[in-house]
Coordinates of C-alpha atoms and ligand atoms in Angstrom, one line a residue:
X1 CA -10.5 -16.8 33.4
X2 CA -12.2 -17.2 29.6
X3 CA -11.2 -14.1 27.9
X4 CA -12.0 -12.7 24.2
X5 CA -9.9 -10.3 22.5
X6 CA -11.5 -8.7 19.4
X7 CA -9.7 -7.6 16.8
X8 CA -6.4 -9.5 16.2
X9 CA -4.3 -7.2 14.3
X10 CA -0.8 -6.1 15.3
X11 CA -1.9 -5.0 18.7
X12 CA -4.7 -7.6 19.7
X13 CA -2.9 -10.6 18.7
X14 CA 0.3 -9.8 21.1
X15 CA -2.3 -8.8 23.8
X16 CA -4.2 -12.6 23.6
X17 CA -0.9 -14.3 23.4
X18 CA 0.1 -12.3 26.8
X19 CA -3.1 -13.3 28.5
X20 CA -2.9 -16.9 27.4
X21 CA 0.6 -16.7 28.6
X22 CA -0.6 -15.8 32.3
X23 CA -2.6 -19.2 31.7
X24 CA -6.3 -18.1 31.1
X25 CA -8.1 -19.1 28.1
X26 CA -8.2 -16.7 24.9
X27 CA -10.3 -17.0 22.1
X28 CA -9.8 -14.3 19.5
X29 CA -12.3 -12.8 17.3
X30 CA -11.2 -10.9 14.0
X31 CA -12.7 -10.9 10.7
X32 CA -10.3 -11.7 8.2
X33 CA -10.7 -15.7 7.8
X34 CA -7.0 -15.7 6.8
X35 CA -5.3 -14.3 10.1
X36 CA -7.8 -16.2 11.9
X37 CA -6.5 -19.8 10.0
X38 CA -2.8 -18.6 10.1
X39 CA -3.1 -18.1 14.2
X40 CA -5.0 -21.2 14.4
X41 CA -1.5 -23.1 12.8
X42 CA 0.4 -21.3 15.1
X43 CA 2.3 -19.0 12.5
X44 CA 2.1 -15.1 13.2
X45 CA 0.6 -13.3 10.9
X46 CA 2.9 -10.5 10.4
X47 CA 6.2 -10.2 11.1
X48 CA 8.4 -8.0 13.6
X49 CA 6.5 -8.7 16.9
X50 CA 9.6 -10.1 19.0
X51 CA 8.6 -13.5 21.2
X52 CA 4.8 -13.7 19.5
X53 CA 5.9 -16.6 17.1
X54 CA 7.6 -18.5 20.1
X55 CA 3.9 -17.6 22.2
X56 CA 2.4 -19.1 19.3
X57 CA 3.8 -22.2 19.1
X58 CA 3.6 -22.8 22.6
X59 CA -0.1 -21.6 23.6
X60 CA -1.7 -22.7 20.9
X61 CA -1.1 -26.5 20.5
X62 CA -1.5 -26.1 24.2
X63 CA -5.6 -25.2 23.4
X64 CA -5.1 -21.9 25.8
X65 CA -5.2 -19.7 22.2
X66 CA -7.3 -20.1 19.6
X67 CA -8.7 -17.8 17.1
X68 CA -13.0 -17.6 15.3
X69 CA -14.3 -15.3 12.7
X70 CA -17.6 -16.1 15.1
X71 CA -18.7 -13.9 18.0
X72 CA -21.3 -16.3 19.2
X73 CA -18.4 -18.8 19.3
X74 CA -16.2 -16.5 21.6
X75 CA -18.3 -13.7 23.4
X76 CA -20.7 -15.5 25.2
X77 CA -18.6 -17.7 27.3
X78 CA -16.2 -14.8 27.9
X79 CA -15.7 -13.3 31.9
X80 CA -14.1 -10.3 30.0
X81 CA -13.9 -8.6 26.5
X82 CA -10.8 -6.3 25.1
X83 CA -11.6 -4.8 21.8
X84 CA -8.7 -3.7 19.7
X85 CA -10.2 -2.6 16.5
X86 CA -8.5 0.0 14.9
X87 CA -10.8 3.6 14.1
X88 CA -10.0 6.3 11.6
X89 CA -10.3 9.3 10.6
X90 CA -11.6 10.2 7.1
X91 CA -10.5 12.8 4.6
X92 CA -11.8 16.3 6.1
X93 CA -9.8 14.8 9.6
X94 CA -13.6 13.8 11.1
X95 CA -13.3 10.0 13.1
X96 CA -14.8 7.1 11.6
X97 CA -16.2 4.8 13.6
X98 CA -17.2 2.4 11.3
X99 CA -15.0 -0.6 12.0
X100 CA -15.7 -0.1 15.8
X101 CA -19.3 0.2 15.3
X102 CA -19.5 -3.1 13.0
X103 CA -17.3 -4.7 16.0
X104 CA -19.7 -3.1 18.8
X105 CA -22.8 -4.2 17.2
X106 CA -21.7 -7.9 17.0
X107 CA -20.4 -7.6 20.5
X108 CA -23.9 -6.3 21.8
X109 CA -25.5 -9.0 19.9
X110 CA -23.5 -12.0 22.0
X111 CA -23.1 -10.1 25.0
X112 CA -23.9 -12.0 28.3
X113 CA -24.4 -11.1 31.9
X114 CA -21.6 -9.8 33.9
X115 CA -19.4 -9.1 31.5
X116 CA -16.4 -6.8 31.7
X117 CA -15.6 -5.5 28.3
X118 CA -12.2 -2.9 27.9
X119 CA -12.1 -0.8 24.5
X120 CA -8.7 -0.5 24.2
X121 CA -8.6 1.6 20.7
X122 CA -8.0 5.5 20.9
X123 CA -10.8 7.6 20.4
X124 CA -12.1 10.7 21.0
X125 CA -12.9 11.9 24.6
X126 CA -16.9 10.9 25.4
X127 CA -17.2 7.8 22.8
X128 CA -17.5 5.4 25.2
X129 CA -20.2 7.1 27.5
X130 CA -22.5 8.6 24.2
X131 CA -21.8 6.0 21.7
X132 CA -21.3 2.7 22.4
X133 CA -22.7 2.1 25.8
X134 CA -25.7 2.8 24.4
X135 CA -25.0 0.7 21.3
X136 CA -24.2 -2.3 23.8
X137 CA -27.5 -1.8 25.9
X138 CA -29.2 -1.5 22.5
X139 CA -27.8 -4.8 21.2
X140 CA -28.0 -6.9 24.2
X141 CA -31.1 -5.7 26.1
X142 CA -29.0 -5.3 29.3
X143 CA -28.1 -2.4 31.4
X144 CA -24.5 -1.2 31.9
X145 CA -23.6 -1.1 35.7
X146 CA -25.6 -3.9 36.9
X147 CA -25.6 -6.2 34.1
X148 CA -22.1 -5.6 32.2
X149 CA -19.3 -3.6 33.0
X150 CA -17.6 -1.0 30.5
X151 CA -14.1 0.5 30.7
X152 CA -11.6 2.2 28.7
X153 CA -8.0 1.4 28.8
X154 CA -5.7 3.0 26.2
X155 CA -3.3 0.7 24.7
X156 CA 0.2 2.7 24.8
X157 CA 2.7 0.0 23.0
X158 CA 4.8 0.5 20.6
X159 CA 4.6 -2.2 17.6
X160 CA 7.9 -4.4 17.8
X161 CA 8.0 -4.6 21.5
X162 CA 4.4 -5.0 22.6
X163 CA 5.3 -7.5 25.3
X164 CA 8.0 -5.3 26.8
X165 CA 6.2 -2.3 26.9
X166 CA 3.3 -4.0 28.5
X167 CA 5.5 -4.1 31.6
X168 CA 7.0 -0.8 31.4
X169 CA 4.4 1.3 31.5
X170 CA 1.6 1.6 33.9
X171 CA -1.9 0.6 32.3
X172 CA -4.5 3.2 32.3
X173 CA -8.0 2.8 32.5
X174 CA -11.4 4.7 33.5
X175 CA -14.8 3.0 33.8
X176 CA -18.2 4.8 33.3
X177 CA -18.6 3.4 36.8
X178 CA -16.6 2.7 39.9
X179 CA -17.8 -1.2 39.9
X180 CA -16.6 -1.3 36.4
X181 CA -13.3 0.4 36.9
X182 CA -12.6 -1.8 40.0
X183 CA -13.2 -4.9 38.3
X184 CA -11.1 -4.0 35.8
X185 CA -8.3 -3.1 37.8
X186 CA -9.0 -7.0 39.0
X187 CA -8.7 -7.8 35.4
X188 CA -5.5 -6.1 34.2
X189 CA -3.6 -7.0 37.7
X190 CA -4.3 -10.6 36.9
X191 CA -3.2 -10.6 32.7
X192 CA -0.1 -8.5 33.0
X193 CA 3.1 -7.8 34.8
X194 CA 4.2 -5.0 36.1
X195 CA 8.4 -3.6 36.1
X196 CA 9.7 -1.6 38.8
X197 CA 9.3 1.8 38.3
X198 CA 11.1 3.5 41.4
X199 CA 11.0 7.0 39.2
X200 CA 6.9 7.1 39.4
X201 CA 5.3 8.0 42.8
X202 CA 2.3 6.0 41.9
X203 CA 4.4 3.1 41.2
X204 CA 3.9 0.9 38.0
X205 CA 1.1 -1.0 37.7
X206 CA -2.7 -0.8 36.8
X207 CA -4.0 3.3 37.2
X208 CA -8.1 4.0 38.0
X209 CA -8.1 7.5 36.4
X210 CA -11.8 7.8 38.1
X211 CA -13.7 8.0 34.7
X212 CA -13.5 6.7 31.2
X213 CA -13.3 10.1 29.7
X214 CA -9.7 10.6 31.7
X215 CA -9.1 7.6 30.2
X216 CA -9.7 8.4 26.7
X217 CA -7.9 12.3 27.3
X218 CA -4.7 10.8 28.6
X219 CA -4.2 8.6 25.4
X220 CA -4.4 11.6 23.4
X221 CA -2.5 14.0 25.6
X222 CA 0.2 11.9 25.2
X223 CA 0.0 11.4 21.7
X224 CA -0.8 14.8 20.9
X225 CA 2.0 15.7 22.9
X226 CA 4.4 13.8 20.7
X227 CA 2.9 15.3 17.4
X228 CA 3.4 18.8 19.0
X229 CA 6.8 18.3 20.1
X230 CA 8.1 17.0 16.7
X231 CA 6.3 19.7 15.6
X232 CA 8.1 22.6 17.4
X233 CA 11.6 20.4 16.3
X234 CA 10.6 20.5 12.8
X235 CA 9.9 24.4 12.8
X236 CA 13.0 24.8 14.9
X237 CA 15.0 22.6 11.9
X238 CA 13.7 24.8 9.5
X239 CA 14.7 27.7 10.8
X240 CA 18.4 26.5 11.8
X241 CA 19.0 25.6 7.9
X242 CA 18.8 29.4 6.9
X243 CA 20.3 30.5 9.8
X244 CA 23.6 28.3 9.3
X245 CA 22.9 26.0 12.6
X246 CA 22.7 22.1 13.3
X247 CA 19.6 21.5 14.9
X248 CA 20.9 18.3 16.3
X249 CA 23.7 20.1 18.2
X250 CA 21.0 22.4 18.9
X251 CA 18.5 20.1 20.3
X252 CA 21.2 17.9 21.7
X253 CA 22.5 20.8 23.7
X254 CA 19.1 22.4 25.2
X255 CA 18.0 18.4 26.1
X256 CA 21.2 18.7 28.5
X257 CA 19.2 19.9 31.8
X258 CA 16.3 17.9 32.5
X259 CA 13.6 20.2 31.6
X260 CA 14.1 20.1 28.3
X261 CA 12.9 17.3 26.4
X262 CA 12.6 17.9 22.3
X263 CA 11.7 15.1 19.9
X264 CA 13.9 14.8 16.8
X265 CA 13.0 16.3 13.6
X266 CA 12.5 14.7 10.6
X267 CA 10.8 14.4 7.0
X268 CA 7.7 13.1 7.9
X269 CA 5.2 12.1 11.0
X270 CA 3.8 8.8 10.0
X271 CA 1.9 5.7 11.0
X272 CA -1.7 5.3 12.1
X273 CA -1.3 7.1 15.1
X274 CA 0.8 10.3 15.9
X275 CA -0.7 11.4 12.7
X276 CA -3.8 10.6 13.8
X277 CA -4.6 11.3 17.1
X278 CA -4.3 14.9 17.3
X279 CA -7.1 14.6 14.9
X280 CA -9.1 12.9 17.0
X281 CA -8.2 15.5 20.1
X282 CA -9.4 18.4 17.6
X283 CA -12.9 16.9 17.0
X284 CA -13.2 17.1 21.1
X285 CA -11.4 20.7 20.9
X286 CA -11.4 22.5 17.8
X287 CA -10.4 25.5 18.7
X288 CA -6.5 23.8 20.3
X289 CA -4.7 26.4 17.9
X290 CA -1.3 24.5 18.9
X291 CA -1.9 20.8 18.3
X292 CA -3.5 22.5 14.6
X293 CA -0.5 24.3 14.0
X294 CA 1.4 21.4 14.9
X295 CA 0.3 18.9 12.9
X296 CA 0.2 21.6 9.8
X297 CA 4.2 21.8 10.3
X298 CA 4.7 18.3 10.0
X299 CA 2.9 17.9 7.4
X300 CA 4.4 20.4 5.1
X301 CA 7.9 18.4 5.6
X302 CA 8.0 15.9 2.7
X303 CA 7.2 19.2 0.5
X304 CA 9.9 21.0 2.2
X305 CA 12.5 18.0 2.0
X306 CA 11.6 17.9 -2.3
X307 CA 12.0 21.9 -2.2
X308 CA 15.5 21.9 -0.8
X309 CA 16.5 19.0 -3.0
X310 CA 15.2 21.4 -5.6
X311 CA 17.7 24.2 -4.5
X312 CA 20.6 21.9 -4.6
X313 CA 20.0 20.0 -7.5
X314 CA 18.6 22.6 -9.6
X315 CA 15.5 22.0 -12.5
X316 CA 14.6 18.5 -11.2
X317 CA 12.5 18.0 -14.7
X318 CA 13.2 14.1 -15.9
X319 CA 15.6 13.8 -13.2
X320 CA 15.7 9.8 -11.3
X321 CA 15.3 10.6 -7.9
X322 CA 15.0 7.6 -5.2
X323 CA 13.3 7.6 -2.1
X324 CA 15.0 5.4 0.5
X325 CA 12.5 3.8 2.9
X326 CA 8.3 3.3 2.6
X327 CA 7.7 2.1 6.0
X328 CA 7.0 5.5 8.4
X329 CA 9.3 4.9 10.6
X330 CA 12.7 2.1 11.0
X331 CA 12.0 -1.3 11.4
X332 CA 8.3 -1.5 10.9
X333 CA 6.7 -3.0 7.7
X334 CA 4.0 -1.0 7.7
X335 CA 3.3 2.2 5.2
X336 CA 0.0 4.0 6.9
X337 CA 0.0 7.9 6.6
X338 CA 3.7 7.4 5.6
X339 CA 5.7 10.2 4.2
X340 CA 7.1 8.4 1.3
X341 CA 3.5 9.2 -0.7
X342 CA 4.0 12.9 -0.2
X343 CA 7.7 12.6 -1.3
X344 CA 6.9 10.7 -4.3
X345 CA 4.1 13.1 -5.1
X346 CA 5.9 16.2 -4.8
X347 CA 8.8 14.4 -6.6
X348 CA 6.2 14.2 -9.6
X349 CA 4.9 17.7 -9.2
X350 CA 8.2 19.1 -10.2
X351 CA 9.0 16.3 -13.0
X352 CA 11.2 14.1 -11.4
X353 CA 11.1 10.4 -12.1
X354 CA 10.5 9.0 -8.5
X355 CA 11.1 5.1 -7.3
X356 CA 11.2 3.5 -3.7
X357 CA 13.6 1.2 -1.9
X358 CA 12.6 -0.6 1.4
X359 CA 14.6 -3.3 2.6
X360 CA 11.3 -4.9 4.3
X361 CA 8.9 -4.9 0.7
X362 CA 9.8 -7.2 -1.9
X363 CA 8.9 -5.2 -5.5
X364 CA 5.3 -6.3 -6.1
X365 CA 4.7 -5.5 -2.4
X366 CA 5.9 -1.3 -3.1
X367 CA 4.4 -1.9 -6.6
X368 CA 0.9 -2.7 -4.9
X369 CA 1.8 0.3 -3.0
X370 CA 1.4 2.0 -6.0
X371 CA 5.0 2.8 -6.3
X372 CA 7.5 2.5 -8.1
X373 CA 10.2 -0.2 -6.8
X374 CA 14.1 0.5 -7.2
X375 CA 16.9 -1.9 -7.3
X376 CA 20.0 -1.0 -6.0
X377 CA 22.8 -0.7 -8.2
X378 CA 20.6 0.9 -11.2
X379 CA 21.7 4.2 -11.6
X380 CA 20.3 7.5 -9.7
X381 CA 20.6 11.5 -10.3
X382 CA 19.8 12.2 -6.9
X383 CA 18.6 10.4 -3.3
X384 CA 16.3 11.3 -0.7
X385 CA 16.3 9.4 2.8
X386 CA 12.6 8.5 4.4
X387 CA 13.2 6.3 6.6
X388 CA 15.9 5.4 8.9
X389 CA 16.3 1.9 8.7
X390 CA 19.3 0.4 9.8
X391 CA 20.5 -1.3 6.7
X392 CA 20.6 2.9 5.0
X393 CA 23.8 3.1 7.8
X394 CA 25.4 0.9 5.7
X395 CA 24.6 2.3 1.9
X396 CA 27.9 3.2 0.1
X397 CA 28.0 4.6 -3.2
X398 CA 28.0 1.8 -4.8
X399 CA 24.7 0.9 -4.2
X400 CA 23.5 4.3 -6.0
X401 CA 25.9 4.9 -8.6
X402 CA 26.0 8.2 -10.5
X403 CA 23.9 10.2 -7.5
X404 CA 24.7 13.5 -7.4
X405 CA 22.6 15.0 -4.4
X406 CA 21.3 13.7 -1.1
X407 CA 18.6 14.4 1.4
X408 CA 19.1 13.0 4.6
X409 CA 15.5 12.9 5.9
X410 CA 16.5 11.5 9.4
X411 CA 20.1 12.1 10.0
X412 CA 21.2 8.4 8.8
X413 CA 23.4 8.2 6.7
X414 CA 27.0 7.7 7.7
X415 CA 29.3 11.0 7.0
X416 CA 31.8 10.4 4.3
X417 CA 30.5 7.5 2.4
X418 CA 29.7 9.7 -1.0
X419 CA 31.7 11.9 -2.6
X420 CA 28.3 14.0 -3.8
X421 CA 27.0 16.5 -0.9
X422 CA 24.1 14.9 1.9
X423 CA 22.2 17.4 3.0
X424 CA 20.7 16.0 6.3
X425 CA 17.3 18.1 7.0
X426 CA 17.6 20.5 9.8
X427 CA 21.5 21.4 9.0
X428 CA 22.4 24.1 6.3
Ligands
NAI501 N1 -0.3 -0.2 15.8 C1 0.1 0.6 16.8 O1 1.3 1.0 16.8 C2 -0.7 0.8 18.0 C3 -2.1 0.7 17.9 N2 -2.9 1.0 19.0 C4 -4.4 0.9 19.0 O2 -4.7 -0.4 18.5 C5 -5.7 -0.3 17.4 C6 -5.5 -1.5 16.5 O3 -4.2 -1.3 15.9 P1 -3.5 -2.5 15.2 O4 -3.6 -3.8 16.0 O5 -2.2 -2.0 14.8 O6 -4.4 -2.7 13.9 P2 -4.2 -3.8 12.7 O7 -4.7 -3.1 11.5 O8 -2.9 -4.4 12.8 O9 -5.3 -4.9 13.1 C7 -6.7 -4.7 13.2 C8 -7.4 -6.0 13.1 O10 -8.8 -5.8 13.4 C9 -9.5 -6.7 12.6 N3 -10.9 -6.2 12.5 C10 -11.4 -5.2 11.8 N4 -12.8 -5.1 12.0 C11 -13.1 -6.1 12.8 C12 -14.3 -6.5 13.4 N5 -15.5 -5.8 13.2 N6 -14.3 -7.5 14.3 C13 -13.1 -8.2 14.5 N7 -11.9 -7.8 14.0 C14 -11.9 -6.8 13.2 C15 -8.8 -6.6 11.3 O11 -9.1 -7.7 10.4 C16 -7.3 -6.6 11.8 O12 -6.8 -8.0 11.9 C17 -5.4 1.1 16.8 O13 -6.5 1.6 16.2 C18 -5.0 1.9 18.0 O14 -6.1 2.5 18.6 C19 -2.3 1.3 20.2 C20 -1.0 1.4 20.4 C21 -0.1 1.2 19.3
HP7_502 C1 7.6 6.0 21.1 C2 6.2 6.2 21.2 O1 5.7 6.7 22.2 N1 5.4 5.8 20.2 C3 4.0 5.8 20.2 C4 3.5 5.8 18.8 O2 4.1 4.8 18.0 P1 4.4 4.9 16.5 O3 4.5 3.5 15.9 O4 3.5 5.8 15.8 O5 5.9 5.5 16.4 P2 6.6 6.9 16.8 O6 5.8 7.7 17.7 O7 8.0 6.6 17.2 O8 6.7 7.6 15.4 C5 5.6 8.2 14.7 C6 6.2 9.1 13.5 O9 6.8 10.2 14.1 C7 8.2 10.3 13.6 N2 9.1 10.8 14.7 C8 9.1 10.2 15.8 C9 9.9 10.6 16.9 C10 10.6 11.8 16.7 O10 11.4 12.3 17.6 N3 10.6 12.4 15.5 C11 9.8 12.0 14.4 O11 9.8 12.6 13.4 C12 8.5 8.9 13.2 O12 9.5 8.9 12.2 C13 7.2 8.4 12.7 O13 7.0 8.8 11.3 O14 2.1 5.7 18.7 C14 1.5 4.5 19.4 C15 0.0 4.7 19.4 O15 -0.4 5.6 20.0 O16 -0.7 3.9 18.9 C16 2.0 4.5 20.9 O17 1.4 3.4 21.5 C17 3.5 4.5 20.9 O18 4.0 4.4 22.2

């Protein structure tokens, strides 16, 4: 099978190396002529994506991988199309589609007859259907459901271990017809493989939801599930700290019958997604007073973190506070909707000196950031923990000499290790 994948980002790059690794023929499309050259030598483009550089070097000296800035060069030959362009959502929390409509246009305009083409990218309930089906038909001059097929199927990976979540979970889909949805159950059961999953009745494997707006719901239920669920553990951390309790005991205790399943709390809800979804869910339901409320409590936790340093430290004015960790969450290199701009914000707002450490940014990297790097070893008034990389297990004092106070954003830091007090967010 000839296959294009559009958009070859951290998501749509592991998803073309997969296919080409089931033996069909990829050509991805992205815009950026750099990660198209880069692919095109073999070399990953970012890093972190276990197995993709050892894909690389295999599938694409082997001509089953290749990458184009040029739709005409990719689309037209294509049996089937996954798109993987990432959409956002602007300041008042409304989705932008502009990325995905660039993307949809160009498809439309190189789109040939029986075509299957799968949006993968999470959107809002009803995009496919009302906007770009009738973008496609608009930009090709051919009718969806005799002449091409469209379908959603929500990509559900976690960045790091794309290739291993790809078996683990089942992969949704919906189509805005039942031809389309067939074939692209066809599709999916020929590019992937499936684990056993004795613990789902369904069994694992590729799921027909019976319509591309199920489709588009599931991905954010489940999203907007997580974003709720740290949301209650964040109130419920809050609430422990003036009341004496560890929320961890807490949490860890109630999680002890099977009915029970709360998310950890922490200092932040970052990356494109958790953040973002619920936002996307509230455009189709504005009036979902939970998943609001929700998302309001995990955003107010960088400013609650800097307020109970305040309280333990005292007048923070000209005081050299660090903030341990950019990246929202461990082991990613990646800083979208991260707490650590809040932190250093708030961190400003009562005038403290703030700098960053991040064991994955060299210093013009966090300076490009627009922070302010720190080396360890300089000296410190007072630390607060973002992120939960691994390498923060082992910090010792040594590496922040002088540092009076801690915040312990994530429960990471090894007990004992500093003489001054760590607060860890959630305890008193
Ligand atoms: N990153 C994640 O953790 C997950 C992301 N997703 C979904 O995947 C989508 C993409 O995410 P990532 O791969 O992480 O994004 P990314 O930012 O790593 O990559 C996106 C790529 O799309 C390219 N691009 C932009 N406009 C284009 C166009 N018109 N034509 C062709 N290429 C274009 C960019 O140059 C970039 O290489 C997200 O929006 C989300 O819906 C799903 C599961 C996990
Ligand atoms: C594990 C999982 O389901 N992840 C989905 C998720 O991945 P992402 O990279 O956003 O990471 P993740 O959810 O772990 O953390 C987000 C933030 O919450 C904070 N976080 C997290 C867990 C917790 O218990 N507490 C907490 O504060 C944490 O510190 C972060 O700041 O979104 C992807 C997506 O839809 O595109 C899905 O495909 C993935 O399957």
């Amino acid at each position: 099978m000839k296959i294009a994948v559009i958009g070859l980002g951290k998501i749509g790059l592991p998803l073309a190396a997969q296919f080409a690794n089931k033996g069909h023929t990829v050509v991805g499309v992205d815009i950026a002529p750099s990660t198209v050259a880069t692919i095109n030598e073999a070399v990953a483009p970012f890093p972190g994506e276990a197995q993709l550089g050892e894909y690389l070097t295999r599938l694409v000296p082997a001509g089953k991988l290749r990458a184009t800035t040029n739709y005409a060069d990719a689309i037209p030959e294509a049996d089937a199309v996954v798109v993987v362009v990432p959409l956002f959502v602007d300041n008042d929390g409304r989705p932008d589609f502009g990325w995905m409509d660039k993307a949809t246009a160009d498809l439309a305009a190189n789109l040939t007859k029986d075509t299957l083409v799968a949006y993968e990218t999470t959107l809002p309930v009803g995009t496919l259907r009302t906007r770009w089906k009738p973008q496609l038909e608009h930009g090709s001059g051919l009718i969806e459901g005799t002449d091409f097929h469209v379908v959603f199927s929500p990509e559900r990976v976690l960045t790091g271990r794309v290739f291993e979540d790809l078996r683990k979970y089942p992969k949704l889909l919906g189509g805005l017809s039942s031809e389309g949805a067939k074939r692209a159950v066809a599709f999916y059961e020929q590019v992937l493989d499936f684990d056993e999953r004795p613990d789902l009745e369904r069994g694992n494997g590729v799921w027909d939801l019976g319509s591309a707006e199920a489709a588009e719901m599931a991905k954010l239920a489940e999203t907007t599930y997580r974003d709720v669920n740290i949301g209650l553990a964040n109130q419920f951390a809050k609430f422990a700290e003036t009341a004496g309790i560890d929320v961890y005991q807490v949490i860890e205790a109630s999680n002890s019958q099977p009915y029970s399943h709360i998310h950890r709390p922490g200092i932040s809800v970052g990356g494109h997604c958790i953040p973002v979804y619920p936002r996307l869910y509230l455009s189709n339901d504005p009036d979902a007073t939970i998943v609001r409320a929700a998302r309001e409590a995990n955003t107010q936790m960088p400013a609650h973190a800097i307020a109970r340093l305040q309280v333990e430290y005292g007048d923070l004015t000209g005081a050299r506070v660090v903030v341990l960790g950019a990246a929202y969450r461990a082991g990613v290199k990646e800083t979208a909707f991260s707490g650590v701009f809040d932190l250093v914000r708030h961190l400003g707002e009562v005038g403290a000196i703030a700098s960053v450490h991040d064991p994955l940014y060299t210093q013009p990297e966090l300076t490009g950031l627009g922070l302010t790097p720190h080396t360890f070893g300089e000296s410190v008034d007072a630390a607060v923990l973002h992120t939960d990389h691994p390498e923060y297990r082992l910090l010792t004092r040594d590496d922040l000499p002088n540092v009076r106070q801690i915040i312990d954003g994530r429960a990471a830091i090894a007990a004992g290790k500093f003489e001054c007090p760590v607060h860890v967010i959630g305890t008193p």
